[in-house]
Amino acid sequence: MMKKRSTTYRLNIVDYTIFIVCSIAAAAMLYLFYRDMNSFTIKQTEKPIAKIYFKRNTAQRKFVDNDIWEVLTNSSDVYDGDRIRTSKDSEAYTEFADGGTQIQLSEKSLVQIFQTKEEKRLDFIGGEIFVASKASDDEKLVIRSGKTEISISNAAEVKIALPEVSEAAAAGEGEPEESVVRVEVVSGKVEVTEQTGEEETSVEAAPVLVSAGESLTFGTEHSQEEVKKPSLAETTTSKKDLPKIPVQVVKEGIEKVVSKDSVSFFHQDFWDAIRNKERYNYACKVPVADLSEKFKIIPMNSLIELEISGTSDKSLRGFAIQVSSGADSWRRAHAFIWVYPNNGLGIIKDTPFVVKRLIALDCDIVNTDKAEAELCYEPDFLDAPVTIRDFKVRSKVIALSGGHGTQTLASGYTKTLEYGKISMIMDRWGSGANDYDWRFSVDSDCLFGPSASLPAGAKVKISVSGVCNKSFDWLRPEIIENGNDAWVSVFLKNGDYDALQFPKSNCSSGVPFTLTKHCTLYAPMLNSNTSLFQLSVGNGEGKVNTPPVFSNLKITVEVE
């Protein structure tokens, strides 16, 4: 009789142990292999000169003293002499540490980066790159490709292509063969120089200046080809196809200070589109890149704090702050801001002043390197340039969102401003001999507090008392809202300016007066940071032809 034989095999404890040990060893080897393939080195004794960022897929780096290519992670450090390459279907860009230069690498491109005290140098070995440089007078950017040298000593944007590149050169193995180099200048100007002859007897040709919208081809087949000015169609196509270097957003909390021994305002002509005529003012400008970070975006709704200080050689009642967006066509990036320092008394000659303002952006500052913070004033304030000693501007990005957040004032809020003596300034609203009034203005946040708002329909009681050295027919209180780049008198209804005036009373020269008015907001005060409180006096058909002076002036506002 035959017996059935069991074919079931059971693992014993030794087999289980061997299986687990082998599995752990295999996983460890896979992990080490992955780390080896994706590791990169950090030099502890050397300072990086740039960083590399990824737009698509991967990039690799090779040290000048090493033959191993390392796969990089986003935001990896780049050191002096490093080679960087991109593979097929990959794009990356590198930015020098000072933020002054960005280099976009298209697929299958290879560059080597150097930096000294005198210059930044880029050896372009193959592929296609797009360089955006803000070179200063004391530091230039030099791009070399074979015997061609491209020198940039001022701000410029340049596209460079080396299409005939061998696979070995693109892989970083050996030096590239002689080939055709094409240079297209998008903005600014560059100098291109080519050496001819053998290395021992090479002769440097005279530099060729290439300006924005022009291109130049160098190499064995097109040596020193004449500068080409593309047709309109070619230019449009070229610019459309240019790579876009992604601009990073500034860091929240970034704080910078610009200090100068002195600055002088300059006479500036401009076209007033609203009044449709040529006008002028006096201006002083500071690059936004110096107040934040270079080549960065400051997004819409960001909140920026500016603190401006110094000592002026002349008294100045008020000035405006304008920060441009950095776009191709000029645009203010925020609501118009008038500043009346010292509670409306203004900057006093040879007396140190400090002004602090909050600015909420209505649009992106798209490139800090092309944007400017401008201080300016009109001839009505002072028809002469001002020089400010010990000039300092401190800027801080308070937040990257929520800049327009305000607090609505509650009923019962009250505030009083008092002045021993204050002189009004002329407010000319037409070209006729008597087309002017006299006004006194103060920043609304002096009366209502910073970042405060009042909705349409709110009621405010305004009281004004004091003594004037001139008799006047009427006195008018207004809140002027500058939000959304508008000029809105929030108490005005149906254009009836007469209804804005205090009720008529005895306002004779040298006689104390007290005036009270209950006002309704027919438009909202969106933000006290950008609005004004203003008192206006009529000129009495030319009878009040010199500035009225008020003594013991008291202004009180109360939210009802």
Coordinates of C-alpha atoms in Angstrom, one line a residue:
M1 CA 0.0 0.0 0.0
M2 CA 1.4 3.4 -1.1
K3 CA 1.3 6.3 1.3
K4 CA 0.8 9.9 0.3
R5 CA 3.9 12.0 0.8
S6 CA 3.6 15.6 2.0
T7 CA 5.1 18.2 -0.3
T8 CA 4.6 21.2 1.9
Y9 CA 7.8 23.0 2.9
R10 CA 7.9 25.2 5.9
L11 CA 10.5 27.8 6.6
N12 CA 12.3 27.5 9.8
I13 CA 13.7 30.3 11.9
V14 CA 17.1 30.3 10.1
D15 CA 15.4 30.8 6.7
Y16 CA 13.3 33.7 8.0
T17 CA 16.4 35.3 9.4
I18 CA 18.4 35.0 6.2
F19 CA 15.4 36.4 4.2
I20 CA 15.0 39.4 6.4
V21 CA 18.7 40.2 6.5
C22 CA 19.0 40.0 2.7
S23 CA 15.9 42.2 2.2
I24 CA 17.4 44.9 4.6
A25 CA 20.7 44.7 2.8
A26 CA 19.1 45.1 -0.6
A27 CA 17.0 48.1 0.6
A28 CA 20.1 49.7 2.1
M29 CA 22.1 49.2 -1.1
L30 CA 19.2 50.7 -3.1
Y31 CA 19.1 53.7 -0.7
L32 CA 22.8 54.2 -0.9
F33 CA 22.7 54.0 -4.7
Y34 CA 19.9 56.6 -4.8
R35 CA 21.8 58.9 -2.5
D36 CA 24.9 58.5 -4.5
M37 CA 23.1 59.3 -7.8
N38 CA 21.4 62.3 -6.2
S39 CA 24.0 63.6 -3.8
F40 CA 25.7 67.0 -4.2
T41 CA 28.6 68.5 -2.3
I42 CA 28.7 71.6 -0.2
K43 CA 32.0 73.3 0.1
Q44 CA 32.5 74.3 3.7
T45 CA 35.6 76.5 3.1
E46 CA 34.3 78.4 0.0
K47 CA 31.6 81.0 -0.3
P48 CA 29.0 80.3 -3.1
I49 CA 28.8 82.9 -5.8
A50 CA 25.4 82.0 -7.2
K51 CA 22.4 79.7 -6.8
I52 CA 20.6 77.5 -9.4
Y53 CA 16.9 77.1 -9.7
F54 CA 14.8 74.7 -11.8
K55 CA 12.0 75.5 -14.3
R56 CA 11.8 72.0 -15.8
N57 CA 13.3 68.6 -15.0
T58 CA 17.0 68.6 -13.8
A59 CA 20.4 70.2 -14.0
Q60 CA 23.8 69.0 -13.0
R61 CA 27.0 70.6 -11.6
K62 CA 30.7 69.8 -11.8
F63 CA 33.3 71.4 -9.6
V64 CA 36.4 72.9 -11.4
D65 CA 38.6 70.4 -9.5
N66 CA 36.4 67.3 -9.9
D67 CA 35.3 65.1 -12.9
I68 CA 32.0 63.9 -11.3
W69 CA 28.7 65.4 -12.4
E70 CA 26.2 65.9 -9.5
V71 CA 22.4 66.0 -9.9
L72 CA 21.3 69.2 -8.1
T73 CA 18.3 70.0 -6.0
N74 CA 16.4 73.3 -6.5
S75 CA 18.1 76.3 -4.9
S76 CA 21.6 74.6 -4.9
D77 CA 24.8 76.6 -4.3
V78 CA 27.1 77.3 -7.2
Y79 CA 30.8 78.0 -6.6
D80 CA 33.6 79.8 -8.5
G81 CA 34.5 77.8 -11.6
D82 CA 31.6 75.4 -11.5
R83 CA 30.2 74.0 -14.7
I84 CA 26.4 73.7 -15.0
R85 CA 24.5 71.7 -17.7
T86 CA 21.0 70.9 -18.6
S87 CA 19.8 67.7 -20.3
K88 CA 17.2 67.2 -22.9
D89 CA 13.8 68.8 -22.1
S90 CA 15.3 70.6 -19.1
E91 CA 15.5 74.3 -18.2
A92 CA 17.1 76.0 -15.3
Y93 CA 18.4 79.4 -14.3
T94 CA 21.1 80.6 -12.0
E95 CA 21.4 83.9 -10.1
F96 CA 24.5 85.5 -8.8
A97 CA 24.6 86.0 -5.1
D98 CA 24.3 89.8 -5.3
G99 CA 21.1 89.5 -7.4
G100 CA 22.6 91.6 -10.2
T101 CA 22.6 88.9 -12.9
Q102 CA 20.3 86.0 -13.9
I103 CA 21.2 83.4 -16.6
Q104 CA 18.5 81.2 -18.2
L105 CA 19.7 77.9 -19.6
S106 CA 17.7 76.2 -22.3
E107 CA 17.9 72.4 -22.8
K108 CA 21.2 70.8 -23.6
S109 CA 23.2 73.9 -22.6
L110 CA 26.5 74.1 -20.8
V111 CA 28.1 77.1 -19.0
Q112 CA 31.0 77.7 -16.5
I113 CA 30.7 80.5 -14.0
F114 CA 33.5 82.6 -12.5
Q115 CA 33.6 85.7 -10.3
T116 CA 36.3 88.1 -9.2
K117 CA 36.3 91.5 -7.6
E118 CA 36.6 93.2 -11.0
E119 CA 34.1 91.1 -13.1
K120 CA 31.7 88.3 -13.4
R121 CA 32.5 85.8 -16.1
L122 CA 30.5 83.3 -17.9
D123 CA 32.1 80.7 -20.3
F124 CA 29.3 79.7 -22.7
I125 CA 30.2 76.3 -24.0
G126 CA 27.1 75.2 -25.8
G127 CA 23.3 75.5 -26.2
E128 CA 21.2 78.6 -25.7
I129 CA 21.2 81.1 -22.8
F130 CA 19.3 84.3 -22.0
V131 CA 21.2 86.7 -19.7
A132 CA 19.6 89.6 -17.7
S133 CA 22.3 91.7 -16.2
K134 CA 22.4 94.8 -14.0
A135 CA 26.1 95.4 -14.2
S136 CA 27.5 98.4 -12.4
D137 CA 30.2 100.8 -13.5
D138 CA 32.8 99.2 -11.2
E139 CA 31.9 95.6 -12.1
K140 CA 31.2 94.2 -15.5
L141 CA 29.9 90.9 -16.9
V142 CA 31.9 89.1 -19.5
I143 CA 30.6 86.2 -21.6
R144 CA 33.1 84.2 -23.5
S145 CA 32.4 81.6 -26.2
G146 CA 35.5 80.3 -28.0
K147 CA 37.2 83.4 -29.4
T148 CA 34.2 85.6 -29.0
E149 CA 33.8 87.9 -26.0
I150 CA 30.7 89.7 -25.0
S151 CA 31.1 92.5 -22.5
I152 CA 28.2 94.1 -20.5
S153 CA 29.0 97.1 -18.4
N154 CA 25.5 98.4 -17.9
A155 CA 22.0 96.9 -17.6
A156 CA 21.1 94.7 -20.6
E157 CA 19.2 91.6 -21.7
V158 CA 20.9 89.3 -24.2
K159 CA 20.1 86.0 -25.9
I160 CA 23.1 84.0 -27.0
A161 CA 22.9 80.8 -29.1
L162 CA 25.6 78.3 -30.2
P163 CA 23.6 75.9 -32.3
E164 CA 26.4 73.8 -33.8
V165 CA 27.5 72.0 -30.6
S166 CA 28.9 68.4 -30.6
E167 CA 27.3 65.9 -28.2
A168 CA 30.7 65.6 -26.4
A169 CA 30.8 69.4 -25.8
A170 CA 27.2 69.5 -24.7
A171 CA 28.0 66.7 -22.2
G172 CA 30.9 68.7 -20.8
E173 CA 33.6 66.3 -22.2
G174 CA 36.3 68.5 -23.7
E175 CA 36.1 71.9 -25.2
P176 CA 33.6 72.9 -28.0
E177 CA 34.5 72.9 -31.6
E178 CA 34.7 76.2 -33.5
S179 CA 31.1 77.2 -34.4
V180 CA 28.7 80.0 -35.1
V181 CA 27.8 82.3 -32.2
R182 CA 24.6 84.4 -32.5
V183 CA 24.0 87.4 -30.2
E184 CA 20.6 89.1 -29.9
V185 CA 20.3 92.1 -27.7
V186 CA 16.8 92.6 -26.2
S187 CA 17.6 95.7 -24.1
G188 CA 20.6 97.8 -23.3
K189 CA 23.9 97.6 -25.2
V190 CA 26.8 95.1 -25.3
E191 CA 30.3 95.1 -26.9
V192 CA 31.3 92.0 -28.9
T193 CA 35.0 91.3 -29.6
E194 CA 36.5 88.4 -31.6
Q195 CA 40.0 87.2 -31.8
T196 CA 41.4 86.0 -35.1
G197 CA 44.3 83.8 -36.0
E198 CA 46.1 81.1 -34.0
E199 CA 46.4 81.3 -30.3
E200 CA 50.1 82.3 -30.5
T201 CA 49.5 85.0 -33.1
S202 CA 45.9 85.9 -32.3
V203 CA 44.7 89.5 -33.0
E204 CA 41.8 91.1 -31.2
A205 CA 39.4 92.9 -33.6
A206 CA 37.9 96.2 -32.7
P207 CA 34.8 95.8 -30.4
V208 CA 31.5 95.9 -32.2
L209 CA 28.6 97.7 -30.3
V210 CA 25.3 95.9 -30.5
S211 CA 22.2 97.8 -29.3
A212 CA 18.7 96.7 -28.3
G213 CA 16.8 95.2 -31.3
E214 CA 20.0 94.3 -33.1
S215 CA 21.8 91.0 -33.6
L216 CA 25.3 89.9 -34.6
T217 CA 26.7 86.5 -35.7
F218 CA 30.4 85.4 -35.1
G219 CA 32.2 82.3 -36.0
T220 CA 34.0 80.4 -38.8
E221 CA 31.3 80.9 -41.4
H222 CA 30.1 84.4 -40.4
S223 CA 33.2 86.0 -39.0
Q224 CA 32.5 89.6 -38.0
E225 CA 29.2 89.7 -39.9
E226 CA 27.7 93.2 -39.9
V227 CA 25.3 94.1 -37.2
K228 CA 21.8 93.2 -38.3
K229 CA 18.8 95.3 -37.5
P230 CA 15.8 92.9 -37.8
S231 CA 12.6 93.8 -39.5
L232 CA 9.6 94.4 -37.4
A233 CA 8.2 90.9 -38.0
E234 CA 11.6 89.4 -37.1
T235 CA 11.9 91.4 -33.9
T236 CA 8.3 90.5 -32.8
T237 CA 9.0 86.8 -33.4
S238 CA 12.3 86.9 -31.6
K239 CA 11.0 88.6 -28.5
K240 CA 8.0 86.3 -28.4
D241 CA 10.3 83.3 -28.4
L242 CA 12.7 84.6 -25.8
P243 CA 12.8 82.6 -22.6
K244 CA 11.2 84.2 -19.6
I245 CA 13.4 84.2 -16.5
P246 CA 11.0 83.6 -13.5
V247 CA 11.2 86.4 -11.0
Q248 CA 11.1 85.4 -7.4
V249 CA 8.8 87.1 -4.8
V250 CA 10.5 89.1 -2.1
K251 CA 10.8 87.7 1.4
E252 CA 8.2 88.8 3.9
G253 CA 9.8 90.9 6.6
I254 CA 12.8 92.0 4.4
E255 CA 14.1 95.3 5.7
K256 CA 16.6 97.6 4.0
V257 CA 18.1 101.0 4.6
V258 CA 19.4 103.5 2.0
S259 CA 21.6 106.2 3.5
K260 CA 23.2 109.2 1.7
D261 CA 25.1 112.2 3.0
S262 CA 22.8 114.4 1.0
V263 CA 20.3 114.2 -1.9
S264 CA 19.0 117.1 -4.1
F265 CA 15.6 117.2 -5.7
F266 CA 15.6 117.9 -9.4
H267 CA 13.2 119.8 -11.7
Q268 CA 11.0 117.2 -13.5
D269 CA 8.7 117.9 -16.5
F270 CA 5.8 115.6 -17.1
W271 CA 2.5 115.4 -19.0
D272 CA -0.6 115.7 -16.9
A273 CA -3.2 113.5 -18.7
I274 CA -6.0 114.7 -16.4
R275 CA -5.4 118.4 -17.0
N276 CA -4.1 117.7 -20.5
K277 CA -1.1 119.9 -20.3
E278 CA 2.6 120.0 -19.5
R279 CA 3.5 120.5 -15.8
Y280 CA 6.5 120.2 -13.6
N281 CA 7.5 119.2 -10.1
Y282 CA 10.6 118.5 -8.0
A283 CA 11.6 114.9 -7.5
C284 CA 14.1 112.6 -5.7
K285 CA 14.2 108.9 -6.6
V286 CA 15.4 105.7 -5.0
P287 CA 15.5 102.3 -6.8
V288 CA 13.1 99.8 -5.2
A289 CA 15.7 97.1 -5.6
D290 CA 17.8 99.0 -3.0
L291 CA 14.8 99.0 -0.7
S292 CA 13.9 95.4 -1.0
E293 CA 15.7 92.7 -3.1
K294 CA 16.9 92.8 -6.7
F295 CA 15.0 91.2 -9.6
K296 CA 12.1 90.4 -7.4
I297 CA 8.3 90.8 -7.4
I298 CA 6.4 92.5 -4.6
P299 CA 2.8 91.2 -5.1
M300 CA -0.4 93.2 -5.1
N301 CA -2.0 93.7 -1.6
S302 CA 1.5 93.7 0.0
L303 CA 2.0 96.2 2.9
I304 CA 5.2 98.2 2.9
E305 CA 6.4 100.6 5.6
L306 CA 8.6 103.5 4.5
E307 CA 10.4 105.6 7.0
I308 CA 12.1 108.8 5.6
S309 CA 14.4 111.0 7.6
G310 CA 16.9 113.8 7.2
T311 CA 17.4 117.6 7.5
S312 CA 16.2 119.9 4.8
D313 CA 17.9 123.2 3.7
K314 CA 14.4 124.7 3.1
S315 CA 11.0 124.5 4.8
L316 CA 8.6 122.3 2.8
R317 CA 4.9 122.0 3.7
G318 CA 4.3 118.6 2.1
F319 CA 5.4 116.0 -0.5
A320 CA 4.0 113.0 -2.3
I321 CA 5.2 109.4 -2.3
Q322 CA 5.0 107.4 -5.6
V323 CA 6.3 103.8 -6.0
S324 CA 6.2 102.7 -9.6
S325 CA 5.3 99.1 -10.7
G326 CA 8.4 98.5 -12.8
A327 CA 6.2 97.5 -15.8
D328 CA 7.1 98.6 -19.3
S329 CA 4.7 101.6 -19.2
W330 CA 4.8 103.8 -16.0
R331 CA 2.2 103.1 -13.4
R332 CA 1.9 103.9 -9.7
A333 CA 1.6 100.7 -7.7
H334 CA -0.6 102.2 -5.0
A335 CA -3.0 104.9 -4.1
F336 CA -1.6 108.4 -4.4
I337 CA 0.0 109.4 -1.0
W338 CA 0.4 113.0 0.0
V339 CA 2.4 113.5 3.2
Y340 CA 2.2 116.5 5.4
P341 CA 4.8 116.0 8.1
N342 CA 4.6 117.3 11.6
N343 CA 0.7 117.2 11.7
G344 CA 0.5 119.5 8.7
L345 CA 3.1 122.0 9.7
G346 CA 5.5 120.4 7.3
I347 CA 9.3 120.0 7.2
I348 CA 11.0 122.9 9.0
K349 CA 14.3 124.3 7.6
D350 CA 17.5 122.9 9.3
T351 CA 15.3 120.8 11.7
P352 CA 15.6 117.0 11.6
F353 CA 12.4 115.2 10.5
V354 CA 11.1 111.7 10.4
V355 CA 8.1 110.5 8.3
K356 CA 6.6 107.0 8.5
R357 CA 4.0 105.8 6.0
L358 CA 2.3 102.5 5.2
I359 CA 1.8 101.7 1.6
A360 CA -0.7 99.0 0.4
L361 CA 0.0 97.9 -3.2
D362 CA -2.9 98.0 -5.7
C363 CA -0.9 96.0 -8.3
D364 CA 2.3 93.9 -8.5
I365 CA 5.7 95.5 -8.5
V366 CA 6.7 93.2 -11.3
N367 CA 10.4 93.9 -11.2
T368 CA 12.1 95.7 -8.4
D369 CA 15.1 96.5 -10.6
K370 CA 12.9 98.6 -12.9
A371 CA 10.7 100.2 -10.2
E372 CA 11.5 103.5 -8.3
A373 CA 10.3 105.1 -5.1
E374 CA 9.9 108.8 -5.8
L375 CA 9.5 111.7 -3.4
C376 CA 8.1 114.8 -5.2
Y377 CA 6.4 118.1 -4.5
E378 CA 4.7 120.7 -6.7
P379 CA 5.6 124.4 -7.1
D380 CA 2.6 125.4 -4.9
F381 CA 4.5 123.9 -2.0
L382 CA 7.9 125.4 -2.9
D383 CA 9.1 126.5 -6.3
A384 CA 12.8 125.6 -5.7
P385 CA 14.8 122.4 -5.3
V386 CA 15.4 121.1 -1.8
T387 CA 18.6 119.4 -0.5
I388 CA 18.2 116.9 2.3
R389 CA 21.3 116.2 4.5
D390 CA 21.7 112.8 6.3
F391 CA 19.0 111.4 4.0
K392 CA 17.8 108.0 5.0
V393 CA 15.0 105.7 3.7
R394 CA 14.2 102.6 5.7
S395 CA 11.9 100.1 3.9
K396 CA 10.2 97.0 5.4
V397 CA 7.8 94.5 3.7
I398 CA 5.4 94.1 6.5
A399 CA 3.2 91.5 4.8
L400 CA 2.7 90.0 1.3
S401 CA -1.1 90.1 1.6
G402 CA -3.8 91.9 3.6
G403 CA -2.2 95.3 3.0
H404 CA -5.6 96.9 2.5
G405 CA -7.0 95.7 5.8
T406 CA -8.5 98.6 7.8
Q407 CA -10.5 99.0 11.0
T408 CA -13.8 100.8 10.8
L409 CA -14.1 103.6 13.4
A410 CA -16.8 103.1 16.0
S411 CA -19.3 105.7 17.1
G412 CA -17.9 108.0 19.8
Y413 CA -14.4 108.2 18.4
T414 CA -12.9 111.7 18.8
K415 CA -9.6 113.4 18.2
T416 CA -8.4 117.0 18.4
L417 CA -5.4 118.7 16.8
E418 CA -4.1 122.1 18.1
Y419 CA -1.8 124.6 16.4
G420 CA -0.3 127.8 17.9
K421 CA 0.1 129.3 14.4
I422 CA -0.4 127.9 10.9
S423 CA -0.3 129.6 7.5
M424 CA -2.4 128.3 4.6
I425 CA -1.0 127.6 1.1
M426 CA -2.4 128.4 -2.3
D427 CA -4.6 125.9 -4.1
R428 CA -4.9 127.0 -7.7
W429 CA -7.7 125.2 -9.6
G430 CA -7.8 127.3 -12.8
S431 CA -5.8 129.6 -15.0
G432 CA -7.7 132.8 -14.2
A433 CA -6.2 135.5 -12.0
N434 CA -8.6 134.7 -9.1
D435 CA -8.9 130.9 -9.8
Y436 CA -7.5 129.8 -6.4
D437 CA -8.4 129.1 -2.8
W438 CA -6.3 128.8 0.3
R439 CA -6.0 125.5 2.1
F440 CA -4.5 123.7 5.1
S441 CA -4.1 119.9 4.8
V442 CA -3.2 117.1 7.2
D443 CA -2.9 113.4 6.7
S444 CA -6.2 111.7 7.7
D445 CA -4.4 109.2 10.0
C446 CA -3.3 112.1 12.2
L447 CA -7.0 112.6 13.0
F448 CA -8.5 109.2 12.5
G449 CA -5.5 106.9 13.3
P450 CA -3.6 104.6 11.0
S451 CA -5.4 102.2 8.7
A452 CA -8.8 103.4 9.6
S453 CA -12.0 103.5 7.4
L454 CA -15.5 105.0 7.5
P455 CA -18.3 103.6 5.3
A456 CA -20.6 105.7 3.2
G457 CA -23.5 107.0 5.3
A458 CA -21.3 107.5 8.4
K459 CA -21.7 110.8 10.2
V460 CA -18.9 113.0 11.5
K461 CA -19.1 116.1 13.6
I462 CA -16.3 118.7 12.8
S463 CA -15.5 121.7 15.0
V464 CA -13.0 124.4 14.2
S465 CA -12.0 127.4 16.3
G466 CA -9.3 130.0 16.4
V467 CA -8.4 133.5 15.2
C468 CA -7.6 134.5 11.6
N469 CA -5.6 137.5 10.5
K470 CA -7.9 138.0 7.6
S471 CA -11.7 138.2 7.2
F472 CA -13.0 135.3 5.0
D473 CA -16.4 134.6 3.4
W474 CA -16.4 130.8 4.0
L475 CA -14.5 127.9 5.5
R476 CA -14.9 124.4 4.1
P477 CA -13.9 121.1 5.7
E478 CA -13.3 118.0 3.4
I479 CA -12.0 114.5 3.6
I480 CA -10.2 113.7 0.3
E481 CA -10.0 109.9 -0.5
N482 CA -7.2 108.9 -2.8
G483 CA -8.0 105.2 -2.9
N484 CA -7.9 103.4 -6.3
D485 CA -6.0 106.4 -7.7
A486 CA -9.0 108.7 -7.4
W487 CA -9.6 112.1 -5.8
V488 CA -12.9 112.0 -4.1
S489 CA -14.4 114.5 -1.6
V490 CA -16.4 112.1 0.6
F491 CA -18.7 114.8 2.0
L492 CA -19.6 116.1 -1.5
K493 CA -23.1 115.4 -2.7
N494 CA -24.2 116.1 -6.3
G495 CA -21.3 118.5 -6.8
D496 CA -22.7 121.0 -4.3
Y497 CA -19.6 122.6 -2.9
D498 CA -21.6 125.3 -1.2
A499 CA -23.2 122.7 1.0
L500 CA -19.8 121.6 2.3
Q501 CA -19.1 125.0 3.9
F502 CA -19.6 125.7 7.6
P503 CA -22.7 127.8 8.3
K504 CA -21.9 131.5 7.9
S505 CA -20.8 133.3 11.0
N506 CA -18.7 136.2 12.1
C507 CA -15.3 135.4 10.6
S508 CA -13.7 138.8 10.8
S509 CA -10.0 139.6 11.0
G510 CA -8.7 139.2 14.6
V511 CA -12.0 138.0 16.0
P512 CA -12.1 134.5 17.7
F513 CA -14.5 132.2 16.0
T514 CA -16.0 128.7 16.6
L515 CA -17.6 126.7 13.7
T516 CA -19.4 123.4 13.9
K517 CA -20.8 121.2 11.2
H518 CA -22.4 117.7 11.1
C519 CA -21.2 116.0 7.9
T520 CA -22.4 112.8 6.1
L521 CA -20.1 110.6 4.1
Y522 CA -21.6 110.2 0.6
A523 CA -18.5 108.1 -0.4
P524 CA -16.4 105.9 1.9
M525 CA -13.1 106.9 3.4
L526 CA -11.4 103.6 2.4
N527 CA -8.1 104.1 4.2
S528 CA -6.8 107.0 6.4
N529 CA -3.3 106.1 5.3
T530 CA -4.0 107.5 1.8
S531 CA -6.6 110.2 2.5
L532 CA -6.4 113.8 3.6
F533 CA -8.3 116.1 5.9
Q534 CA -8.4 119.6 4.4
L535 CA -9.7 123.1 5.4
S536 CA -10.2 125.6 2.5
V537 CA -10.8 129.4 2.7
G538 CA -12.2 131.3 -0.3
N539 CA -10.1 134.2 -1.7
G540 CA -13.0 136.6 -1.7
E541 CA -12.7 137.4 -5.4
G542 CA -9.0 138.3 -5.0
K543 CA -9.4 140.2 -1.7
V544 CA -7.6 137.5 0.2
N545 CA -4.5 137.6 -2.0
T546 CA -1.9 136.6 0.6
P547 CA -1.9 133.5 2.8
P548 CA -4.3 133.6 5.7
V549 CA -2.6 132.8 9.1
F550 CA -4.6 131.1 11.9
S551 CA -3.6 131.4 15.6
N552 CA -4.7 129.0 18.3
L553 CA -6.3 126.8 15.7
K554 CA -8.2 123.8 17.1
I555 CA -9.7 121.0 14.9
T556 CA -11.9 118.3 16.4
V557 CA -13.5 115.4 14.7
E558 CA -16.1 113.1 16.3
V559 CA -17.7 110.0 14.7
E560 CA -21.4 110.2 15.6

